[in-house]
Amino acid sequence: MITFTLCLLALIAGYFLYGRFIERIFGPDDRKTPALTKTDGVDYIPLPTWKIFMIQFLNIAGLGPIFGAIMGAKFGVSSYLWIVFGSIFAGAVHDYLAGMLSLRNGGESLPEIIGRYLGTTTKQVMRGFTVLLMILVGAVFVAGPAGLLAKLTPESLDATFWIVVVFIYYILATLLPVDKIIGKIYPLFAVALLFMAIGILVMLYVKHPVLPEFWDGLQNTNPNATELPIFPIMFVSIACGAISGFHATQSPLMARCMTSERHGRPVFYGAMITEGIVALIWAAAATYFFHENGMGENNAAVVVDAITKDWLGTVGGFLAILGVIAAPITSGDTAFRSARLIVADFLGMEQKSIRRRLYICVPMFLVAIGLLLYSLRDKEGFDMIWRYFAWTNQTLSVFTLWAITVYLVREKKGRYFYVTYFPAIFMTAVCTTYICIAPEGFGLGPQMALTIAIFSVVIAAFWFNIWYFKTTKKLW
């Protein structure tokens, strides 16, 4: 428990120390925000800061900091380190600066921000890439909650029934003004998710289980260690609990509701650190579960159900399950909402009219339904969609980090561009290695995959150095 406690304290300290450092680099001021200058009653609506934080936290959470952390715990103490260092130095920096750039540029969606700094061609690619990711999120985050709801309700209300219900909710949440559904129910769901995490945290100290410590070593404890090396698999498995490109697609939703740039650190950096804490708690709880029951269980939902019922009792377990159900649903609906806004920005289509919103949403939902039907018909199909989602998600973070790095150089922030340069280099290596080594990718051997990854990193660094020299007329 010493290692776990130190990691927990490090995350909290990271918010107050490194978070303030990053805030000073960006330099928020008192200029009017898009929520005040572009109010439209649909997407640009001023909301209280506490509510924006709750919505942002729930938007970015999904199942990532729970299911991803549980599966990541199989890799041993390394998972703790990735959650802590990833959240503080990569994920929270990524989320904060992406959100602030959207806030500073009229609430722009992520592809427009990336295009602003990486060029028109990259912007066009990112438009399609990001919308695809949003649709994948919506499709992936339907089946799991629907299955859990089916177990909690009478047999007549099967998974198909709940899938239809969730999709109807998606449609309403995507089309209606942000304060009508999202602004009202998200804070309640966020409380349920936080209650679950706090309850598990308290029980960790009550039960005081034997957990691995740093001095026990950082070896890969996964039973399939040969097929699943720590690098890059763990860094993709634990995505939302450390860094996630999906988060940057959600930040513009809240950037359009904020009334001051000075609220950025608690909303964007703070929500990511909170998610990191949730991921760390579940990684520790899962470590205890695997120690007691072995690592044969690969269904994270079973682990969640067992831990919550054992540690939180019937009522606490029920509330915890509601949190697990709410998290993916609320990430799915804002994914579709974000996709609508990305397409609207691309087409220059105003969104005050419900008819214009439908023009964008109907084709989007048809594609999502097609992906969902494919995943339900074939279990391997679902696993394939999930793996592509995981890689696509992390790849998006790479482009976002490089765009922010270019911004920091252009704004003459001195050597502070390093705060995103090194995370960009590292995530470039992770994503390249993963797609080379993964079965759904090129299926190459570890040595070949690592060689290609190193080559990709060298090319990326070389390209950036050439651009940096041309821009600043000086070497590093």
XYZ file of C-alpha atoms in Angstrom:
476
model
C 0.000 0.000 0.000
C 2.991 2.325 0.318
C 3.465 2.500 -3.455
C -0.247 3.021 -4.016
C -0.364 5.834 -1.429
C 2.663 7.571 -2.906
C 1.123 7.384 -6.382
C -2.162 8.806 -5.082
C -0.369 11.715 -3.400
C 1.711 12.301 -6.548
C -1.429 12.724 -8.648
C -2.874 15.255 -6.201
C 0.427 17.141 -6.002
C 0.669 17.060 -9.793
C -2.542 19.049 -10.123
C -1.380 21.809 -7.779
C 2.256 21.987 -8.899
C 2.647 20.886 -12.525
C -0.891 21.960 -13.372
C -0.152 25.512 -12.200
C 3.123 25.446 -14.151
C 1.305 24.501 -17.377
C -1.332 27.155 -16.675
C 1.368 29.828 -16.420
C 2.846 28.701 -19.739
C -0.494 29.185 -21.515
C -1.377 32.416 -19.697
C -5.178 32.577 -19.301
C -6.587 36.117 -19.161
C -9.891 37.935 -18.733
C -11.010 38.124 -22.360
C -14.629 37.200 -23.085
C -15.222 33.532 -23.853
C -17.260 32.026 -26.734
C -20.073 31.187 -24.279
C -20.564 34.933 -23.809
C -19.821 36.193 -27.320
C -21.501 33.449 -29.394
C -24.430 32.365 -27.196
C -26.908 30.431 -29.349
C -29.054 28.526 -26.834
C -27.929 25.134 -28.217
C -24.161 24.565 -27.923
C -22.858 27.942 -26.705
C -24.495 28.253 -23.297
C -22.838 29.627 -20.113
C -22.858 27.018 -17.321
C -21.563 27.027 -13.710
C -17.934 25.896 -13.383
C -18.730 23.022 -11.002
C -21.241 21.666 -13.496
C -18.790 22.009 -16.387
C -16.200 20.057 -14.374
C -18.693 17.243 -13.681
C -19.709 17.090 -17.350
C -16.095 17.142 -18.555
C -15.139 14.407 -16.095
C -18.013 12.191 -17.184
C -17.409 12.990 -20.870
C -13.820 11.787 -20.776
C -14.246 8.933 -18.282
C -16.277 6.293 -20.087
C -15.145 2.794 -19.194
C -11.486 3.659 -19.754
C -10.324 4.470 -16.203
C -12.186 1.418 -14.883
C -12.007 -1.384 -17.448
C -8.704 -0.222 -18.944
C -7.088 0.092 -15.513
C -8.364 -3.341 -14.466
C -6.869 -5.040 -17.508
C -3.750 -2.895 -17.199
C -3.270 -4.052 -13.587
C -2.223 -7.445 -14.953
C 1.049 -5.831 -16.044
C 2.054 -5.173 -12.412
C 3.431 -2.039 -10.742
C 4.274 -0.566 -14.144
C 0.565 0.200 -14.517
C 0.695 2.492 -11.465
C 3.622 4.412 -12.896
C 1.987 4.868 -16.292
C -1.225 6.137 -14.710
C 0.645 8.651 -12.528
C 3.261 9.943 -14.959
C 0.943 9.636 -17.940
C -1.825 11.633 -16.253
C 0.392 14.414 -14.878
C 2.871 14.953 -17.704
C 0.921 13.814 -20.777
C -2.840 13.381 -20.376
C -3.675 16.427 -18.259
C -1.309 18.663 -20.267
C -2.878 17.368 -23.487
C -6.429 17.952 -22.203
C -5.743 21.392 -20.706
C -3.916 22.904 -23.665
C -6.307 21.398 -26.246
C -9.267 22.755 -24.284
C -7.689 26.182 -23.863
C -6.846 26.421 -27.572
C -10.488 25.704 -28.364
C -11.570 28.304 -25.815
C -9.114 30.857 -27.239
C -10.306 30.206 -30.822
C -14.073 30.549 -30.524
C -14.815 27.007 -29.364
C -13.231 25.372 -32.411
C -13.530 21.596 -32.706
C -10.363 19.498 -32.547
C -9.737 18.964 -36.301
C -9.871 22.729 -36.862
C -7.336 23.258 -34.061
C -5.018 20.580 -35.449
C -5.336 22.039 -38.938
C -4.535 25.515 -37.637
C -1.073 24.307 -36.577
C -0.331 21.243 -38.735
C -1.745 22.442 -42.055
C -4.794 22.047 -44.285
C -4.033 18.500 -45.436
C -3.728 17.267 -41.870
C -6.951 19.079 -41.001
C -8.856 17.285 -43.760
C -7.498 13.906 -42.660
C -8.296 14.651 -39.018
C -11.876 15.625 -39.842
C -12.620 12.164 -41.207
C -10.406 10.426 -38.658
C -12.041 12.168 -35.680
C -15.627 11.666 -36.839
C -14.835 7.967 -37.356
C -13.449 7.781 -33.823
C -16.587 9.449 -32.420
C -18.842 6.973 -34.198
C -16.686 4.070 -32.957
C -17.034 5.393 -29.396
C -20.798 5.578 -29.762
C -21.009 2.032 -31.152
C -18.570 0.516 -28.642
C -20.233 2.131 -25.610
C -23.734 0.766 -26.268
C -23.501 -3.019 -25.929
C -21.800 -3.100 -22.498
C -24.291 -0.864 -20.623
C -27.227 -2.509 -22.395
C -26.039 -5.941 -21.222
C -25.691 -4.742 -17.617
C -29.130 -3.111 -17.678
C -30.620 -6.355 -19.003
C -29.197 -8.220 -15.995
C -30.673 -5.687 -13.557
C -34.176 -5.721 -15.069
C -36.845 -8.394 -15.818
C -36.055 -10.927 -18.551
C -38.596 -9.324 -20.880
C -36.330 -6.252 -21.032
C -33.438 -7.886 -22.842
C -30.240 -6.345 -24.195
C -31.888 -5.490 -27.528
C -34.549 -3.451 -25.721
C -31.925 -1.492 -23.809
C -29.825 -0.918 -26.929
C -32.864 0.762 -28.506
C -33.433 2.824 -25.346
C -29.789 3.935 -25.221
C -29.866 4.929 -28.882
C -33.022 6.978 -28.379
C -31.260 8.730 -25.516
C -28.217 9.292 -27.780
C -30.426 10.959 -30.381
C -32.035 13.294 -27.839
C -28.750 14.196 -26.123
C -27.098 14.884 -29.483
C -29.893 17.082 -30.829
C -31.183 19.001 -27.793
C -29.445 22.053 -26.244
C -26.541 21.125 -23.975
C -28.276 22.353 -20.823
C -31.486 20.347 -21.323
C -30.248 16.774 -20.758
C -26.457 16.793 -20.440
C -26.395 19.778 -18.090
C -29.034 18.251 -15.814
C -28.225 14.545 -15.486
C -24.443 14.471 -15.953
C -23.651 15.894 -12.507
C -25.765 13.126 -10.924
C -24.033 10.395 -12.892
C -20.637 11.914 -12.099
C -21.477 11.766 -8.391
C -22.332 8.050 -8.765
C -18.998 7.377 -10.493
C -17.059 9.337 -7.870
C -18.966 7.611 -5.055
C -17.895 4.270 -6.443
C -14.237 5.320 -6.625
C -14.215 6.891 -3.154
C -15.943 3.827 -1.703
C -13.332 1.504 -3.196
C -10.552 3.833 -2.007
C -11.842 3.761 1.585
C -12.143 -0.030 1.494
C -8.587 -0.357 0.185
C -7.356 1.269 3.395
C -9.861 -0.631 5.564
C -8.901 -4.028 4.166
C -5.267 -3.001 3.595
C -4.563 -5.776 1.052
C -1.052 -6.801 0.130
C -0.210 -4.909 -3.050
C 3.024 -5.011 -5.058
C 5.580 -2.303 -4.305
C 8.202 -0.543 -6.432
C 10.986 -2.502 -4.792
C 9.378 -5.781 -5.880
C 10.410 -4.921 -9.439
C 8.664 -3.715 -12.601
C 8.483 -7.108 -14.315
C 5.528 -7.975 -16.524
C 3.179 -10.095 -14.398
C 0.664 -10.675 -17.180
C 0.134 -14.444 -17.695
C 0.517 -13.825 -21.454
C 3.624 -11.679 -21.040
C 5.273 -13.035 -24.186
C 2.352 -12.110 -26.437
C 1.491 -8.951 -24.466
C 4.660 -6.967 -23.690
C 4.398 -3.914 -21.453
C 5.537 -1.758 -24.363
C 3.360 -0.958 -26.236
C 0.324 -2.989 -25.084
C -0.042 -1.552 -21.573
C 0.233 2.019 -22.844
C -2.721 1.453 -25.163
C -4.743 -0.695 -22.717
C -4.642 2.039 -20.061
C -5.653 4.918 -22.303
C -8.273 7.117 -20.646
C -6.552 6.662 -17.278
C -3.321 8.243 -18.570
C -3.754 9.969 -21.952
C -6.512 9.772 -24.540
C -7.071 11.583 -27.825
C -10.802 11.253 -27.269
C -10.555 13.762 -24.409
C -9.451 16.527 -26.773
C -12.595 15.988 -28.866
C -14.731 16.569 -25.775
C -12.987 19.684 -24.484
C -14.538 22.003 -27.146
C -18.000 21.035 -25.880
C -17.159 22.543 -22.494
C -15.039 25.363 -23.958
C -18.314 26.612 -25.457
C -19.880 26.777 -21.985
C -17.102 28.356 -19.883
C -17.348 31.969 -18.745
C -13.664 32.503 -17.921
C -10.327 31.235 -19.198
C -9.178 31.011 -15.579
C -11.524 28.072 -15.047
C -9.501 25.973 -17.495
C -7.155 24.326 -14.998
C -9.840 22.849 -12.707
C -12.042 21.867 -15.656
C -9.527 20.391 -18.102
C -6.404 19.554 -16.083
C -8.438 18.751 -12.973
C -10.857 16.388 -14.724
C -7.942 14.381 -16.166
C -6.194 14.130 -12.801
C -9.488 13.010 -11.247
C -9.771 10.343 -13.910
C -6.195 9.278 -13.195
C -7.078 8.884 -9.510
C -10.100 6.743 -10.439
C -7.885 4.606 -12.699
C -5.262 4.187 -9.961
C -7.914 3.103 -7.438
C -9.299 0.485 -9.798
C -5.828 -0.737 -10.780
C -5.075 -1.325 -7.076
C -8.441 -3.011 -6.428
C -7.981 -5.228 -9.498
C -4.466 -6.162 -8.337
C -6.010 -7.418 -5.079
C -8.722 -9.290 -7.014
C -6.191 -11.008 -9.285
C -4.013 -11.871 -6.285
C -6.979 -13.597 -4.620
C -8.580 -15.176 -7.690
C -5.804 -15.529 -10.236
C -5.498 -13.688 -13.556
C -7.738 -15.957 -15.579
C -10.647 -13.494 -15.611
C -10.575 -11.298 -18.719
C -14.018 -9.721 -18.342
C -13.509 -6.444 -16.469
C -17.244 -6.194 -15.756
C -17.039 -9.388 -13.687
C -14.170 -7.900 -11.665
C -16.144 -4.670 -11.055
C -19.236 -6.603 -10.007
C -17.300 -8.847 -7.603
C -15.329 -6.030 -5.964
C -18.254 -3.631 -5.529
C -20.605 -6.255 -4.068
C -17.930 -7.591 -1.736
C -16.622 -4.226 -0.544
C -19.615 -1.862 -0.829
C -22.530 -4.160 -0.032
C -25.794 -4.483 -1.966
C -26.781 -0.806 -2.029
C -23.256 0.447 -2.637
C -22.742 -2.200 -5.280
C -25.957 -1.148 -7.035
C -24.904 2.504 -7.073
C -21.472 1.482 -8.311
C -22.962 -0.530 -11.161
C -25.123 2.479 -12.069
C -21.896 4.488 -12.297
C -20.360 1.856 -14.581
C -23.491 1.943 -16.754
C -23.688 5.735 -16.846
C -20.012 6.331 -17.689
C -19.944 4.725 -21.153
C -23.427 5.962 -22.086
C -22.510 9.537 -21.263
C -19.281 9.253 -23.243
C -21.218 7.829 -26.182
C -23.767 10.626 -26.361
C -21.183 13.408 -26.182
C -19.117 11.549 -28.795
C -22.039 11.855 -31.207
C -22.601 15.470 -30.165
C -18.930 16.208 -30.780
C -19.131 14.506 -34.196
C -22.126 16.692 -35.074
C -20.192 19.840 -34.196
C -17.088 18.708 -36.108
C -19.146 18.115 -39.255
C -21.014 21.395 -38.725
C -17.723 23.305 -38.409
C -16.437 21.625 -41.562
C -19.577 22.427 -43.573
C -20.057 25.857 -42.018
C -23.606 24.842 -41.091
C -25.310 26.729 -38.250
C -26.855 24.511 -35.579
C -29.714 26.621 -34.185
C -32.150 24.839 -36.499
C -33.182 21.292 -35.474
C -33.566 20.480 -39.168
C -29.902 21.248 -39.857
C -28.858 19.179 -36.864
C -30.820 16.238 -38.267
C -29.071 16.559 -41.647
C -25.827 15.686 -39.894
C -27.094 13.245 -37.271
C -29.199 10.843 -39.362
C -26.327 9.513 -41.561
C -24.063 9.393 -38.511
C -26.480 7.258 -36.510
C -27.068 4.910 -39.460
C -23.326 4.200 -39.672
C -23.174 3.649 -35.904
C -26.106 1.224 -36.018
C -24.373 -0.727 -38.788
C -21.187 -1.032 -36.705
C -23.208 -2.055 -33.673
C -25.090 -4.788 -35.552
C -21.767 -6.136 -36.838
C -20.285 -6.204 -33.345
C -23.354 -7.924 -31.851
C -23.492 -10.580 -34.546
C -19.851 -11.536 -34.076
C -18.034 -11.440 -30.712
C -14.728 -11.212 -32.532
C -16.208 -8.288 -34.441
C -16.747 -6.400 -31.183
C -13.217 -7.158 -30.013
C -11.866 -5.949 -33.356
C -13.838 -2.687 -33.170
C -12.629 -2.149 -29.584
C -8.977 -2.685 -30.532
C -9.225 -0.318 -33.487
C -10.910 2.204 -31.213
C -8.047 1.910 -28.696
C -5.372 2.505 -31.339
C -7.316 5.267 -33.116
C -7.860 6.965 -29.773
C -4.167 7.059 -28.906
C -3.153 8.045 -32.431
C -5.416 11.084 -32.191
C -3.536 12.133 -29.048
C -0.299 12.046 -31.077
C -1.622 14.559 -33.617
C -3.027 16.745 -30.843
C 0.277 16.797 -28.957
C 2.228 17.718 -32.097
C -0.259 20.505 -32.888
C 0.101 21.925 -29.366
C 3.885 21.719 -29.653
C 3.770 23.793 -32.836
C 1.486 26.295 -31.069
C 3.945 26.692 -28.187
C 6.792 27.386 -30.615
C 4.781 29.875 -32.668
C 3.675 31.731 -29.564
C 7.334 32.110 -28.585
C 6.989 30.232 -25.315
C 10.728 29.581 -25.275
C 11.792 26.042 -24.436
C 8.420 25.296 -22.874
C 7.405 23.430 -26.032
C 9.222 20.505 -24.412
C 6.174 19.914 -22.166
C 4.339 18.443 -25.166
C 7.285 17.558 -27.404
C 8.486 14.659 -25.260
C 4.967 13.206 -24.721
C 4.423 13.526 -28.498
C 7.632 11.621 -29.227
C 6.757 8.901 -26.711
C 3.179 8.437 -27.939
C 4.406 8.359 -31.536
C 6.581 5.400 -30.558
C 3.712 3.700 -28.692
C 1.176 3.996 -31.514
C 3.611 3.014 -34.260
C 4.821 -0.046 -32.345
C 1.263 -1.094 -31.497
C -0.095 -0.996 -35.045
C 2.993 -2.872 -36.272
C 2.816 -5.621 -33.643
C -0.957 -6.017 -33.109
C -2.931 -8.791 -34.888
C -5.404 -6.201 -36.196
C -2.445 -4.228 -37.542
C 0.518 -5.627 -39.482
C 1.242 -8.518 -37.103
C 5.017 -8.042 -37.282
C 7.528 -9.495 -34.843
C 8.619 -7.405 -31.832
C 12.062 -6.609 -33.234
C 10.757 -5.462 -36.607
C 7.966 -3.446 -34.967
C 10.404 -1.728 -32.620
C 12.766 -0.951 -35.489
C 9.964 0.678 -37.473
C 8.851 2.615 -34.389
C 12.358 3.959 -33.773
C 12.611 4.959 -37.422
C 9.236 6.752 -37.187
C 10.307 8.632 -34.069
C 13.573 9.690 -35.727
C 11.661 10.940 -38.786
C 9.164 12.841 -36.595
C 11.943 14.429 -34.524
C 13.939 15.295 -37.657
C 10.892 16.877 -39.329
C 10.150 18.921 -36.234
C 13.769 20.072 -35.877
C 13.876 21.234 -39.505
C 10.609 23.132 -39.043
C 11.797 24.558 -35.714
C 15.012 25.857 -37.280
C 13.151 27.464 -40.187
C 10.657 29.060 -37.809
C 13.008 30.340 -35.125
C 16.245 30.563 -37.114
C 18.066 28.778 -34.310
C 18.905 25.267 -33.231
C 17.735 23.830 -29.953
